[in-house]
Coordinates of C-alpha atoms and ligand atoms in Angstrom, one line a residue:
X1 CA 0.0 0.0 0.0
X2 CA 1.5 3.3 -1.1
X3 CA 0.2 6.9 -0.4
X4 CA 0.0 9.9 -2.7
X5 CA -0.4 13.6 -1.8
X6 CA -3.6 15.5 -2.6
X7 CA -1.4 18.2 -4.2
X8 CA 0.2 15.6 -6.5
X9 CA 3.9 16.7 -6.1
X10 CA 5.2 14.6 -3.3
X11 CA 6.7 11.2 -4.1
X12 CA 4.5 8.2 -3.0
X13 CA 5.3 6.8 0.4
X14 CA 4.5 3.8 2.5
X15 CA 2.3 3.8 5.7
X16 CA 5.2 4.1 8.1
X17 CA 6.5 7.3 6.5
X18 CA 3.0 8.7 6.2
X19 CA 2.4 8.0 9.9
X20 CA 5.6 9.9 10.8
X21 CA 5.3 12.8 8.4
X22 CA 1.6 13.7 8.8
X23 CA 1.6 16.4 6.1
X24 CA 3.2 15.8 2.6
X25 CA 6.1 18.0 1.6
X26 CA 4.0 19.7 -1.1
X27 CA 1.5 20.9 1.6
X28 CA -1.0 18.2 0.6
X29 CA -2.6 15.4 2.6
X30 CA -1.9 11.7 2.1
X31 CA -4.4 9.3 0.6
X32 CA -4.0 5.6 -0.4
X33 CA -2.8 5.3 -4.0
X34 CA -5.7 2.8 -4.6
X35 CA -8.6 2.1 -2.2
X36 CA -9.1 -1.4 -0.9
X37 CA -12.6 -2.6 -1.9
X38 CA -14.3 -5.4 0.0
X39 CA -16.9 -7.8 -1.3
X40 CA -20.1 -8.8 0.3
X41 CA -18.5 -11.9 1.6
X42 CA -15.6 -9.9 3.1
X43 CA -18.0 -7.7 5.0
X44 CA -20.0 -10.7 6.2
X45 CA -16.8 -12.2 7.6
X46 CA -16.3 -9.2 9.8
X47 CA -19.7 -9.1 11.4
X48 CA -19.7 -10.2 15.0
X49 CA -16.0 -9.9 15.6
X50 CA -14.9 -8.2 18.8
X51 CA -14.2 -4.6 18.1
X52 CA -10.4 -4.7 18.5
X53 CA -10.2 -7.7 16.1
X54 CA -12.5 -6.0 13.5
X55 CA -10.5 -2.8 13.8
X56 CA -7.2 -4.6 13.2
X57 CA -8.7 -6.4 10.1
X58 CA -9.7 -3.0 8.6
X59 CA -6.6 -1.0 9.6
X60 CA -4.4 -3.8 8.3
X61 CA -5.6 -3.0 4.8
X62 CA -3.8 0.3 5.1
X63 CA -0.6 -0.4 7.0
X64 CA 1.2 -2.6 4.3
X65 CA 4.1 -4.3 5.9
X66 CA 4.8 -1.7 8.6
X67 CA 3.7 -4.0 11.4
X68 CA 4.8 -7.7 11.7
X69 CA 2.1 -10.4 12.0
X70 CA 0.3 -10.0 15.3
X71 CA 1.7 -6.6 16.3
X72 CA -1.2 -4.5 15.0
X73 CA -3.7 -6.9 16.5
X74 CA -2.0 -6.6 19.9
X75 CA -1.9 -2.8 19.6
X76 CA -5.6 -2.7 18.9
X77 CA -6.4 -5.0 21.8
X78 CA -4.3 -2.9 24.1
X79 CA -5.6 0.5 22.8
X80 CA -9.3 -0.4 23.3
X81 CA -8.8 -2.4 26.5
X82 CA -8.9 1.0 28.3
X83 CA -12.4 1.8 27.1
X84 CA -15.0 1.5 29.8
X85 CA -17.4 -0.7 27.9
X86 CA -16.6 -4.1 26.4
X87 CA -18.6 -3.1 23.3
X88 CA -16.1 -0.3 22.8
X89 CA -18.4 1.5 20.4
X90 CA -22.0 0.6 21.5
X91 CA -25.1 1.5 19.5
X92 CA -28.1 2.9 21.4
X93 CA -31.4 3.1 19.7
X94 CA -33.0 6.6 19.9
X95 CA -36.2 6.2 17.8
X96 CA -37.6 3.9 15.1
X97 CA -34.7 4.6 12.7
X98 CA -32.1 6.5 14.6
X99 CA -29.1 5.0 16.5
X100 CA -26.4 6.8 18.5
X101 CA -23.0 5.3 17.9
X102 CA -21.4 6.1 21.3
X103 CA -17.8 6.9 20.6
X104 CA -17.0 8.5 24.0
X105 CA -16.1 5.6 26.3
X106 CA -12.4 6.1 25.9
X107 CA -10.0 7.8 28.4
X108 CA -10.8 11.4 27.4
X109 CA -14.5 10.9 26.7
X110 CA -14.5 11.8 23.0
X111 CA -14.2 9.9 19.7
X112 CA -10.6 11.1 19.2
X113 CA -9.5 8.4 21.6
X114 CA -10.3 5.7 19.0
X115 CA -7.5 6.9 16.7
X116 CA -5.1 8.5 19.2
X117 CA -4.9 5.6 21.6
X118 CA -3.7 3.5 18.6
X119 CA -1.5 6.2 17.1
X120 CA 0.5 6.7 20.3
X121 CA 1.3 2.9 20.3
X122 CA 2.1 2.9 16.5
X123 CA 4.5 5.8 17.0
X124 CA 6.3 4.3 19.9
X125 CA 6.7 0.9 18.1
X126 CA 8.0 2.4 14.8
X127 CA 10.3 5.0 16.5
X128 CA 11.8 2.3 18.8
X129 CA 12.6 0.2 15.8
X130 CA 14.2 3.1 13.9
X131 CA 16.0 4.5 17.0
X132 CA 14.5 7.9 16.4
X133 CA 12.8 10.6 18.4
X134 CA 10.1 13.0 17.2
X135 CA 8.3 16.1 18.3
X136 CA 4.5 16.0 17.8
X137 CA 2.9 19.4 17.4
X138 CA -0.9 19.8 17.1
X139 CA -3.7 22.3 17.2
X140 CA -6.9 21.5 19.1
X141 CA -10.2 23.1 19.3
X142 CA -10.7 21.0 22.4
X143 CA -10.8 17.2 22.2
X144 CA -7.9 16.3 19.9
X145 CA -5.4 17.8 22.3
X146 CA -6.5 15.9 25.4
X147 CA -6.8 12.7 23.4
X148 CA -3.3 13.2 21.9
X149 CA -1.8 14.1 25.2
X150 CA -3.4 11.1 27.0
X151 CA -2.1 8.8 24.2
X152 CA 1.5 10.2 24.2
X153 CA 2.2 11.1 27.9
X154 CA 5.2 9.3 29.2
X155 CA 6.1 7.6 25.9
X156 CA 9.8 7.1 25.4
X157 CA 10.4 8.3 21.9
X158 CA 8.4 11.5 21.5
X159 CA 7.7 14.9 22.9
X160 CA 4.3 16.6 22.4
X161 CA 3.3 20.3 22.2
X162 CA -0.4 21.1 21.8
X163 CA -1.7 24.6 20.9
X164 CA -5.2 25.5 22.0
X165 CA -7.1 28.8 21.5
X166 CA -7.0 30.6 24.8
X167 CA -10.3 30.8 26.5
X168 CA -12.2 29.0 23.7
X169 CA -12.3 25.4 25.0
X170 CA -14.5 24.2 27.8
X171 CA -12.9 24.0 31.3
X172 CA -13.1 20.3 31.2
X173 CA -11.4 20.1 27.8
X174 CA -8.7 22.5 28.9
X175 CA -8.1 20.7 32.2
X176 CA -7.9 17.3 30.5
X177 CA -4.8 18.7 28.7
X178 CA -3.2 21.0 31.2
X179 CA -3.4 18.7 34.2
X180 CA -1.2 16.1 32.5
X181 CA 2.2 16.9 34.0
X182 CA 4.4 14.4 32.3
X183 CA 7.7 16.0 31.3
X184 CA 7.2 15.1 27.6
X185 CA 4.0 17.1 27.4
X186 CA 3.7 20.9 26.9
X187 CA 0.5 23.0 26.5
X188 CA 0.4 26.4 24.8
X189 CA -2.7 28.7 24.9
X190 CA -2.6 30.8 21.8
X191 CA -4.1 34.3 21.8
X192 CA -6.3 33.5 18.8
X193 CA -9.0 31.2 17.5
X194 CA -8.7 27.5 16.4
X195 CA -7.9 28.4 12.8
X196 CA -5.0 30.5 14.0
X197 CA -3.7 27.5 16.0
X198 CA -4.1 25.3 12.9
X199 CA -2.3 27.9 10.7
X200 CA 0.6 28.0 13.2
X201 CA 1.0 24.2 13.0
X202 CA 0.9 24.3 9.2
X203 CA 3.4 27.1 9.2
X204 CA 5.8 25.1 11.4
X205 CA 5.5 22.2 9.0
X206 CA 6.1 24.5 6.0
X207 CA 9.3 25.8 7.7
X208 CA 11.5 23.0 6.3
X209 CA 14.6 23.7 8.4
X210 CA 12.5 23.8 11.6
X211 CA 10.6 20.7 10.6
X212 CA 13.9 18.8 10.1
X213 CA 15.5 20.1 13.2
X214 CA 12.6 19.1 15.4
X215 CA 11.7 16.0 13.5
X216 CA 8.1 17.3 13.5
X217 CA 5.1 15.1 13.3
X218 CA 1.4 15.7 13.5
X219 CA -1.4 13.9 15.3
X220 CA -4.2 16.3 14.3
X221 CA -6.6 14.8 11.8
X222 CA -4.4 15.6 8.8
X223 CA -2.5 12.4 9.8
X224 CA -3.9 9.6 7.5
X225 CA -3.4 7.0 10.3
X226 CA -6.1 8.8 12.3
X227 CA -8.6 8.5 9.5
X228 CA -7.8 4.9 9.0
X229 CA -8.4 4.2 12.7
X230 CA -11.8 5.8 12.5
X231 CA -13.1 3.7 9.6
X232 CA -13.7 0.5 11.7
X233 CA -16.5 1.9 13.9
X234 CA -18.5 2.9 10.8
X235 CA -18.0 -0.7 9.5
X236 CA -18.9 -2.4 12.8
X237 CA -22.1 -0.3 13.4
X238 CA -23.3 -0.7 9.8
X239 CA -22.8 -4.5 9.9
X240 CA -24.7 -4.6 13.2
X241 CA -27.7 -2.9 11.6
X242 CA -27.8 -5.2 8.6
X243 CA -25.3 -4.0 6.0
X244 CA -24.1 -5.1 3.5
X245 CA -27.7 -6.3 2.8
X246 CA -29.2 -2.9 3.5
X247 CA -28.1 0.7 3.1
X248 CA -27.2 2.9 6.0
X249 CA -26.9 6.6 6.5
X250 CA -24.5 8.3 8.9
X251 CA -24.9 11.7 10.6
X252 CA -21.7 13.2 11.8
X253 CA -21.2 16.4 13.8
X254 CA -18.4 17.9 11.8
X255 CA -15.5 20.3 12.3
X256 CA -12.3 19.4 10.5
X257 CA -14.1 16.8 8.3
X258 CA -11.9 14.0 9.5
X259 CA -14.6 11.8 11.1
X260 CA -17.1 12.2 8.2
X261 CA -14.2 11.5 5.8
X262 CA -13.6 8.2 7.5
X263 CA -17.3 7.4 6.8
X264 CA -16.8 8.4 3.2
X265 CA -13.8 6.1 3.1
X266 CA -15.8 3.2 4.4
X267 CA -18.3 3.8 1.6
X268 CA -15.5 4.0 -0.9
X269 CA -14.4 0.6 0.3
X270 CA -17.8 -0.8 -0.6
X271 CA -19.9 -0.4 2.5
X272 CA -23.4 0.5 1.3
X273 CA -23.8 4.0 2.7
X274 CA -26.6 6.0 1.0
X275 CA -26.1 9.3 2.7
X276 CA -23.7 11.3 4.8
X277 CA -25.3 14.0 6.9
X278 CA -22.9 16.7 8.0
X279 CA -24.0 18.4 11.2
X280 CA -22.5 21.9 11.7
X281 CA -23.1 24.7 14.2
X282 CA -23.3 28.4 13.4
X283 CA -19.8 28.0 11.8
X284 CA -21.6 26.6 8.8
X285 CA -19.2 26.7 5.9
X286 CA -19.6 23.0 5.1
X287 CA -23.4 23.2 5.3
X288 CA -23.4 26.3 3.1
X289 CA -21.3 24.5 0.6
X290 CA -23.4 21.3 0.6
X291 CA -26.7 23.2 0.3
X292 CA -25.7 26.0 -2.0
X293 CA -22.1 25.5 -3.3
X294 CA -21.0 28.4 -1.2
X295 CA -17.6 27.7 0.3
X296 CA -16.7 31.1 1.8
X297 CA -14.7 31.3 5.0
X298 CA -16.2 33.6 7.7
X299 CA -14.8 34.5 11.1
X300 CA -15.1 31.7 13.6
X301 CA -17.8 32.4 16.2
X302 CA -17.7 30.5 19.5
X303 CA -20.7 28.1 19.9
X304 CA -21.9 25.5 22.4
X305 CA -20.1 22.8 20.4
X306 CA -16.5 24.2 20.4
X307 CA -15.0 21.2 18.7
X308 CA -16.9 22.2 15.6
X309 CA -16.0 25.9 15.7
X310 CA -13.9 25.7 12.5
X311 CA -14.1 27.5 9.2
X312 CA -11.2 25.8 7.4
X313 CA -11.8 22.1 7.5
X314 CA -8.4 20.5 6.7
X315 CA -9.7 17.1 5.6
X316 CA -12.1 18.6 3.1
X317 CA -9.0 18.7 0.8
X318 CA -9.1 14.9 0.8
X319 CA -12.7 14.9 -0.5
X320 CA -11.9 17.6 -3.0
X321 CA -9.1 15.6 -4.4
X322 CA -11.4 12.6 -4.9
X323 CA -14.2 14.8 -6.4
X324 CA -11.7 16.3 -8.8
X325 CA -10.8 12.8 -10.1
X326 CA -7.6 12.8 -8.0
X327 CA -6.1 15.7 -10.0
X328 CA -3.4 17.0 -7.6
X329 CA -2.8 20.2 -9.7
X330 CA -6.4 21.2 -9.7
X331 CA -6.7 20.4 -6.0
X332 CA -3.6 22.5 -5.2
X333 CA -5.1 25.4 -7.3
X334 CA -8.4 25.3 -5.5
X335 CA -6.7 25.2 -2.1
X336 CA -4.5 28.1 -3.0
X337 CA -7.4 30.1 -4.1
X338 CA -9.2 29.4 -0.9
X339 CA -6.1 30.4 1.1
X340 CA -5.7 33.7 -0.8
X341 CA -9.4 34.8 -1.2
X342 CA -11.3 32.9 1.5
X343 CA -13.5 31.4 -1.3
X344 CA -13.2 28.0 -2.9
X345 CA -14.7 28.0 -6.4
X346 CA -16.0 24.5 -7.1
X347 CA -17.7 23.9 -10.5
X348 CA -21.4 23.0 -10.6
X349 CA -21.0 19.4 -11.8
X350 CA -18.4 18.5 -9.1
X351 CA -20.7 20.0 -6.5
X352 CA -23.8 18.2 -7.9
X353 CA -21.9 14.9 -7.7
X354 CA -21.1 15.5 -4.1
X355 CA -24.6 16.4 -3.1
X356 CA -25.9 13.1 -4.3
X357 CA -24.2 11.7 -1.2
X358 CA -23.9 14.6 1.3
X359 CA -26.6 16.4 3.2
X360 CA -25.7 19.3 5.4
X361 CA -27.4 21.3 8.2
X362 CA -26.2 24.1 10.4
X363 CA -27.7 23.8 13.9
X364 CA -27.9 27.1 16.0
X365 CA -27.2 27.1 19.7
X366 CA -30.9 27.5 20.4
X367 CA -31.7 24.4 18.3
X368 CA -28.8 22.5 20.0
X369 CA -30.3 23.3 23.4
X370 CA -33.8 22.3 22.3
X371 CA -32.5 19.1 20.8
X372 CA -30.5 18.2 24.0
X373 CA -33.7 19.0 26.1
X374 CA -35.8 16.8 23.8
X375 CA -33.3 13.9 23.9
X376 CA -33.0 14.2 27.7
X377 CA -36.8 14.1 28.1
X378 CA -36.7 10.8 26.2
X379 CA -34.0 9.5 28.6
X380 CA -30.9 10.1 26.4
X381 CA -28.3 12.6 27.7
X382 CA -26.5 14.0 24.7
X383 CA -23.6 16.4 24.6
X384 CA -24.0 19.5 22.3
X385 CA -22.0 17.9 19.4
X386 CA -24.0 14.8 19.4
X387 CA -27.2 16.9 19.6
X388 CA -26.0 18.8 16.5
X389 CA -25.7 15.4 14.8
X390 CA -29.2 14.2 15.7
X391 CA -30.7 17.6 14.9
X392 CA -29.1 17.5 11.4
X393 CA -30.4 14.0 10.9
X394 CA -33.9 15.3 11.5
X395 CA -33.5 18.4 9.3
X396 CA -31.8 16.6 6.4
X397 CA -32.6 12.9 6.5
X398 CA -31.9 10.5 3.6
X399 CA -34.5 10.2 0.9
X400 CA -35.5 6.6 1.7
X401 CA -37.5 6.7 5.0
X402 CA -36.6 3.1 5.7
X403 CA -32.8 3.7 5.8
X404 CA -31.4 3.5 9.4
X405 CA -29.5 6.6 10.5
X406 CA -26.4 6.1 12.7
X407 CA -25.5 9.3 14.5
X408 CA -21.9 9.6 15.7
X409 CA -22.2 10.5 19.4
X410 CA -18.8 12.1 19.5
X411 CA -18.5 13.3 23.2
X412 CA -19.7 12.3 26.6
X413 CA -22.2 14.8 28.1
X414 CA -20.0 15.3 31.2
X415 CA -17.4 17.0 28.9
X416 CA -19.8 19.9 28.4
X417 CA -21.5 20.3 31.8
X418 CA -22.5 24.0 31.3
X419 CA -24.4 23.3 28.1
X420 CA -26.0 20.2 29.5
X421 CA -27.1 22.1 32.6
X422 CA -28.5 24.9 30.5
X423 CA -30.5 22.5 28.4
X424 CA -31.7 20.1 31.1
X425 CA -31.3 21.8 34.5
X426 CA -29.0 18.9 35.6
X427 CA -25.3 19.0 35.8
X428 CA -23.8 15.7 34.5
X429 CA -21.2 14.0 36.8
X430 CA -17.7 13.2 35.6
X431 CA -17.0 9.5 35.4
X432 CA -15.1 8.2 38.5
X433 CA -11.6 8.3 36.9
X434 CA -12.0 12.0 36.4
X435 CA -13.9 13.0 39.4
X436 CA -11.0 15.1 40.8
X437 CA -10.3 17.0 37.5
X438 CA -11.1 20.4 39.0
X439 CA -8.7 19.9 41.9
X440 CA -5.7 18.9 39.8
X441 CA -2.8 21.3 39.1
X442 CA -2.7 22.9 35.7
X443 CA 0.3 23.8 33.6
X444 CA 0.3 25.8 30.4
X445 CA 2.0 28.9 28.7
X446 CA 0.0 31.7 27.1
X447 CA 1.7 33.0 23.9
X448 CA 0.7 35.4 21.1
X449 CA -0.4 34.3 17.7
X450 CA 3.2 34.5 16.4
X451 CA 5.2 31.8 14.6
X452 CA 8.6 32.8 16.1
X453 CA 7.3 32.7 19.7
X454 CA 5.7 29.3 19.1
X455 CA 8.7 27.8 17.4
X456 CA 11.0 29.0 20.2
X457 CA 8.7 27.3 22.8
X458 CA 8.7 24.1 20.8
X459 CA 12.4 24.1 20.5
X460 CA 12.9 24.7 24.2
X461 CA 10.6 21.9 25.1
X462 CA 12.0 19.4 22.6
X463 CA 15.6 20.2 23.7
X464 CA 15.0 20.1 27.4
X465 CA 17.0 16.8 27.5
X466 CA 19.8 17.7 25.1
Ligands
LIG1 C1 -13.3 16.7 17.0 C2 -14.7 16.6 17.3 C3 -15.7 16.8 16.3 C4 -15.3 17.2 14.9 O1 -14.7 16.1 14.3 P1 -13.9 16.3 12.9 O2 -13.3 15.0 12.6 O3 -12.9 17.4 13.2 O4 -14.9 16.7 11.9 C5 -17.0 16.7 16.7 N1 -17.4 16.5 18.0 C6 -16.5 16.3 18.9 C7 -16.9 16.0 20.3 C8 -15.1 16.4 18.7 O5 -14.2 16.2 19.6

């Protein structure tokens, strides 16, 4: 299995080098050179496997010969053993056709644990074999950072620096990052929004000497390995509801487009997915594009679902590359235009092809609260991101009323206690392993939105041993 860049100018690479590099040298994102496609019999064989075994079978299709026989299987078993339910990703029925796919039973209570618990182990394994050390830098709007830190803390062969937008994550989200005091972990609060943090990370990667000096790597959702590790739960849940004999729709609360792109990938691999519903909040660029081919960036406005407060969805580039017939030059031109003008011109026929599959809906804070209240009254406590997903599934359902809709429940309600209390009048309790989160010591540095300042901090952290 080899990987190509969405901008078409980087040489193809294997999984191991894609894992370590994150972003391609030409600024593009990696995708498999060819997609593995499964037959009906292949899908059938996966049904009923324990989640870690199923995950290993799917992820193995993308890892080539990076891991020796048995290693990936053991890493998956170990990564998901820390989840608090043996189902790992349980399905809960909400109404006659809607099911919540609960992705929040991992150590940091959000779906990012699925990929990052595995990535931390993959990195350590590969780096130990190569005798190398890397510096992981990442930007987070909330949940990526804590999941990455939790997955990387104390690991031998890497340092991690996470940028978060100062004052724009929930207190639980911030504390889940800043109370991890392992010496290989550093948190920076950037005076800016999430897009500013993401731009800083991209700028560090584009600074070739700095990138080499620090042996930089990424764990944010531009890393292909993360997408690969998110495909299995779409497969497992679809099989549980009768695929491949029937079609399934997925509704995904979306920010950086990574999670919904993993659902797209499952479909590309032959899973019968009729519809992908993109749930957005008031930062609605994707919903505007899907409903009216308007991809114009606007300033990010904080909302009740901070992990979706994004106007530049990095992983959209992967879909664009596919929609443009895998034409790297056209993809690069469109991305450059977007960067320069804040508008992405996408021709009518490309857009029409996409809207055969995608539905989109922007859910306001008021609607989010109303949906959380409605679900709570029916006995289902939902976090604001999950509620945006279920609300979108009501506003923009698939055409066939018999198609089951699986909604990605991306975070545990206790991660967003203020919103839950506002909607329901009750404050959700943190699970036992986090009950003392508010008493733990925090450690982070506040820095301006300035590349030099950030690079100096990363350098100081990575060199603290040398
Ligand atoms: C990260 C996150 C999202 C957005 O996922 P993307 O892959 O960035 O689209 C949605 N909900 C929660 C709770 C998240 O943590």
